[in-house]
mmCIF file of C-alpha atoms and ligand atoms in Angstrom:
data_model
loop_
_atom_site.group_PDB
_atom_site.id
_atom_site.type_symbol
_atom_site.label_atom_id
_atom_site.label_comp_id
_atom_site.label_asym_id
_atom_site.label_seq_id
_atom_site.Cartn_x
_atom_site.Cartn_y
_atom_site.Cartn_z
ATOM 1 C CA MET L 1 -17.862 40.792 -22.809
ATOM 2 C CA ARG L 2 -19.905 37.829 -21.670
ATOM 3 C CA LEU L 3 -19.485 35.177 -19.072
ATOM 4 C CA THR L 4 -18.609 31.819 -20.493
ATOM 5 C CA MET L 5 -21.661 29.620 -20.095
ATOM 6 C CA PRO L 6 -21.241 27.044 -17.329
ATOM 7 C CA ALA L 7 -22.519 24.265 -19.590
ATOM 8 C CA LYS L 8 -19.443 24.536 -21.763
ATOM 9 C CA ARG L 9 -17.109 24.344 -18.831
ATOM 10 C CA LYS L 10 -15.340 21.320 -17.529
ATOM 11 C CA GLU L 11 -16.813 20.170 -14.219
ATOM 12 C CA PRO L 12 -14.246 20.251 -11.413
ATOM 13 C CA THR L 13 -13.312 16.642 -10.900
ATOM 14 C CA ALA L 14 -13.659 16.569 -7.141
ATOM 15 C CA HIS L 15 -12.190 16.593 -3.743
ATOM 16 C CA VAL L 16 -8.666 16.608 -5.143
ATOM 17 C CA HIS L 17 -7.750 20.228 -4.713
ATOM 18 C CA SER L 18 -4.326 21.118 -3.404
ATOM 19 C CA PRO L 19 -3.696 23.456 -0.472
ATOM 20 C CA ALA L 20 -2.511 26.014 -3.038
ATOM 21 C CA ILE L 21 -5.830 25.902 -4.861
ATOM 22 C CA GLU L 22 -7.679 26.166 -1.552
ATOM 23 C CA ASP L 23 -5.614 29.197 -0.535
ATOM 24 C CA TYR L 24 -6.427 30.943 -3.799
ATOM 25 C CA LEU L 25 -10.122 30.211 -3.532
ATOM 26 C CA GLU L 26 -10.142 31.321 0.112
ATOM 27 C CA GLN L 27 -8.400 34.551 -0.822
ATOM 28 C CA ILE L 28 -10.682 35.252 -3.779
ATOM 29 C CA HIS L 29 -13.707 34.535 -1.574
ATOM 30 C CA ASN L 30 -12.453 36.953 1.084
ATOM 31 C CA LEU L 31 -11.751 39.694 -1.450
ATOM 32 C CA ILE L 32 -15.182 39.367 -3.023
ATOM 33 C CA GLU L 33 -16.809 39.429 0.442
ATOM 34 C CA ALA L 34 -14.858 42.540 1.432
ATOM 35 C CA LYS L 35 -14.756 44.522 -1.813
ATOM 36 C CA GLY L 36 -17.269 42.950 -4.141
ATOM 37 C CA TYR L 37 -14.595 41.911 -6.622
ATOM 38 C CA ALA L 38 -11.226 40.195 -6.798
ATOM 39 C CA ARG L 39 -8.464 41.532 -9.011
ATOM 40 C CA VAL L 40 -5.194 39.803 -9.795
ATOM 41 C CA VAL L 41 -3.257 42.664 -8.250
ATOM 42 C CA ASP L 42 -5.089 42.274 -4.913
ATOM 43 C CA ILE L 43 -4.752 38.493 -4.869
ATOM 44 C CA ALA L 44 -1.038 38.864 -5.565
ATOM 45 C CA GLY L 45 -0.693 41.416 -2.766
ATOM 46 C CA ASN L 46 -2.562 39.302 -0.218
ATOM 47 C CA LEU L 47 -0.722 36.089 -1.029
ATOM 48 C CA GLY L 48 2.665 37.770 -1.456
ATOM 49 C CA ILE L 49 3.105 36.290 -4.931
ATOM 50 C CA SER L 50 3.925 37.926 -8.275
ATOM 51 C CA GLN L 51 1.050 38.965 -10.523
ATOM 52 C CA ALA L 52 2.407 36.701 -13.268
ATOM 53 C CA SER L 53 2.191 33.643 -10.993
ATOM 54 C CA VAL L 54 -1.282 34.628 -9.879
ATOM 55 C CA THR L 55 -2.439 35.023 -13.483
ATOM 56 C CA ASN L 56 -1.070 31.552 -14.278
ATOM 57 C CA MET L 57 -2.880 29.998 -11.361
ATOM 58 C CA ILE L 58 -6.108 31.845 -12.129
ATOM 59 C CA GLN L 59 -6.015 30.474 -15.675
ATOM 60 C CA LYS L 60 -5.585 27.006 -14.231
ATOM 61 C CA LEU L 61 -8.500 27.549 -11.827
ATOM 62 C CA ASP L 62 -10.560 28.817 -14.753
ATOM 63 C CA ALA L 63 -9.722 25.759 -16.871
ATOM 64 C CA GLU L 64 -10.717 23.513 -13.964
ATOM 65 C CA GLY L 65 -14.045 25.251 -13.494
ATOM 66 C CA TYR L 66 -13.490 27.019 -10.165
ATOM 67 C CA VAL L 67 -13.438 30.602 -11.426
ATOM 68 C CA VAL L 68 -14.120 32.620 -14.533
ATOM 69 C CA TYR L 69 -11.361 35.046 -15.359
ATOM 70 C CA GLU L 70 -12.160 38.172 -17.294
ATOM 71 C CA ARG L 71 -9.403 40.575 -18.052
ATOM 72 C CA TYR L 72 -11.402 43.662 -17.149
ATOM 73 C CA ARG L 73 -13.747 42.381 -14.477
ATOM 74 C CA GLY L 74 -11.316 40.301 -12.538
ATOM 75 C CA VAL L 75 -12.023 36.921 -11.068
ATOM 76 C CA VAL L 76 -15.562 35.607 -10.658
ATOM 77 C CA MET L 77 -16.181 32.375 -8.750
ATOM 78 C CA THR L 78 -18.249 29.472 -10.074
ATOM 79 C CA GLU L 79 -20.520 27.592 -7.652
ATOM 80 C CA ALA L 80 -17.833 24.929 -7.236
ATOM 81 C CA GLY L 81 -15.191 27.551 -6.494
ATOM 82 C CA LYS L 82 -17.472 29.358 -4.066
ATOM 83 C CA LYS L 83 -18.171 26.183 -2.151
ATOM 84 C CA ILE L 84 -14.500 25.522 -1.542
ATOM 85 C CA GLY L 85 -13.661 29.170 -0.840
ATOM 86 C CA GLN L 86 -16.452 29.425 1.734
ATOM 87 C CA GLU L 87 -15.514 26.158 3.404
ATOM 88 C CA ILE L 88 -11.863 27.107 3.804
ATOM 89 C CA ALA L 89 -12.797 30.575 5.048
ATOM 90 C CA ARG L 90 -15.118 28.937 7.605
ATOM 91 C CA ARG L 91 -12.377 26.596 8.824
ATOM 92 C CA HIS L 92 -10.018 29.556 9.021
ATOM 93 C CA GLU L 93 -12.465 31.532 11.141
ATOM 94 C CA VAL L 94 -13.373 28.754 13.573
ATOM 95 C CA LEU L 95 -9.770 27.687 14.119
ATOM 96 C CA THR L 96 -8.626 31.279 14.544
ATOM 97 C CA ARG L 97 -11.344 32.134 17.054
ATOM 98 C CA LEU L 98 -10.737 28.965 19.037
ATOM 99 C CA LEU L 99 -6.973 29.463 19.301
ATOM 100 C CA ALA L 100 -7.026 33.243 19.687
ATOM 101 C CA GLY L 101 -9.521 32.762 22.531
ATOM 102 C CA PHE L 102 -6.755 31.074 24.485
ATOM 103 C CA GLY L 103 -4.566 34.135 24.017
ATOM 104 C CA LEU L 104 -1.976 32.537 21.740
ATOM 105 C CA ASP L 105 0.140 35.056 19.902
ATOM 106 C CA PRO L 106 -1.348 36.061 16.540
ATOM 107 C CA GLU L 107 1.655 34.902 14.514
ATOM 108 C CA THR L 108 1.436 31.360 15.921
ATOM 109 C CA VAL L 109 -2.310 31.308 15.416
ATOM 110 C CA HIS L 110 -1.918 32.435 11.819
ATOM 111 C CA GLN L 111 0.816 29.906 10.996
ATOM 112 C CA ASP L 112 -1.052 26.994 12.533
ATOM 113 C CA VAL L 113 -4.418 27.914 11.073
ATOM 114 C CA GLU L 114 -2.969 28.263 7.578
ATOM 115 C CA GLY L 115 -1.714 24.688 7.884
ATOM 116 C CA MET L 116 -4.678 23.105 9.655
ATOM 117 C CA GLU L 117 -7.361 24.644 7.480
ATOM 118 C CA HIS L 118 -6.369 22.321 4.626
ATOM 119 C CA HIS L 119 -6.421 19.118 6.609
ATOM 120 C CA ILE L 120 -9.495 19.117 8.753
ATOM 121 C CA SER L 121 -12.626 17.077 8.122
ATOM 122 C CA ARG L 122 -16.154 18.400 8.393
ATOM 123 C CA GLN L 123 -16.737 16.244 11.500
ATOM 124 C CA THR L 124 -13.697 17.599 13.314
ATOM 125 C CA LEU L 125 -14.598 21.118 12.330
ATOM 126 C CA ASP L 126 -18.079 20.587 13.802
ATOM 127 C CA VAL L 127 -16.501 19.481 17.105
ATOM 128 C CA LEU L 128 -14.178 22.489 17.177
ATOM 129 C CA THR L 129 -17.035 24.823 16.269
ATOM 130 C CA LEU L 130 -19.020 23.504 19.244
ATOM 131 C CA LEU L 131 -16.042 23.924 21.544
ATOM 132 C CA MET L 132 -15.430 27.434 20.297
ATOM 133 C CA GLU L 133 -19.054 28.441 20.821
ATOM 134 C CA GLU L 134 -19.204 26.890 24.296
ATOM 135 C CA LEU L 135 -15.980 28.586 25.348
ATOM 136 C CA GLU L 136 -17.010 31.940 23.951
ATOM 137 C CA GLY L 137 -20.238 31.637 25.924
ATOM 138 C CA ASN L 138 -18.470 30.555 29.109
ATOM 139 C CA PRO L 139 -15.697 33.024 29.971
ATOM 140 C CA GLU L 140 -15.225 31.411 33.407
ATOM 141 C CA LEU L 141 -14.322 28.072 31.884
ATOM 142 C CA LEU L 142 -12.050 29.747 29.359
ATOM 143 C CA LYS L 143 -10.308 31.633 32.142
ATOM 144 C CA LYS L 144 -9.807 28.407 34.067
ATOM 145 C CA LEU L 145 -8.341 26.669 31.021
ATOM 146 C CA LYS L 146 -6.039 29.595 30.292
ATOM 147 C CA ARG L 147 -4.775 29.490 33.882
ATOM 148 C CA LYS L 148 -4.049 25.782 33.507
ATOM 149 C CA LEU L 149 -2.308 26.417 30.224
ATOM 150 C CA LYS L 150 -0.082 29.044 31.854
ATOM 151 C CA SER L 151 0.910 26.813 34.715
ATOM 152 C CA GLY L 152 1.944 24.095 32.288
ATOM 153 C CA VAL L 153 -0.179 21.333 30.809
HETATM 154 ZN ZN1 LIG C 1 -6.605 30.672 5.637
#
């Protein structure tokens, strides 16, 4: 079994990827980071979707040049797919750390991050990354802000 050569593949047409596509690429990225590979069964488990739906979507992602799907090896990401997967995972991490730092309950953090991660520009993410880093390095300030938050904004 050989990888399809990238030259023969359709180039992903651009910035028009849906939240669903981003969630898949994020998930595949995370699985590959954690386990070294991404199988349909694991993607289905993590996203809470049937394996048949996942297989459909993976074939679509393959046709669009984001992944290469091999029945026995699982899902391999192309450079284009990796770029998006990494970016969404980065947004997810920054947003989660920023909000969790304020002590919000994990369910709220998760819900909000899953929405926001698809709609945030690089510039805004840079601002939030700076804020997160400053706050993590300044527990006094964070404590002060949390007190204010508790007493009502
Ligand atoms: Zn996410």
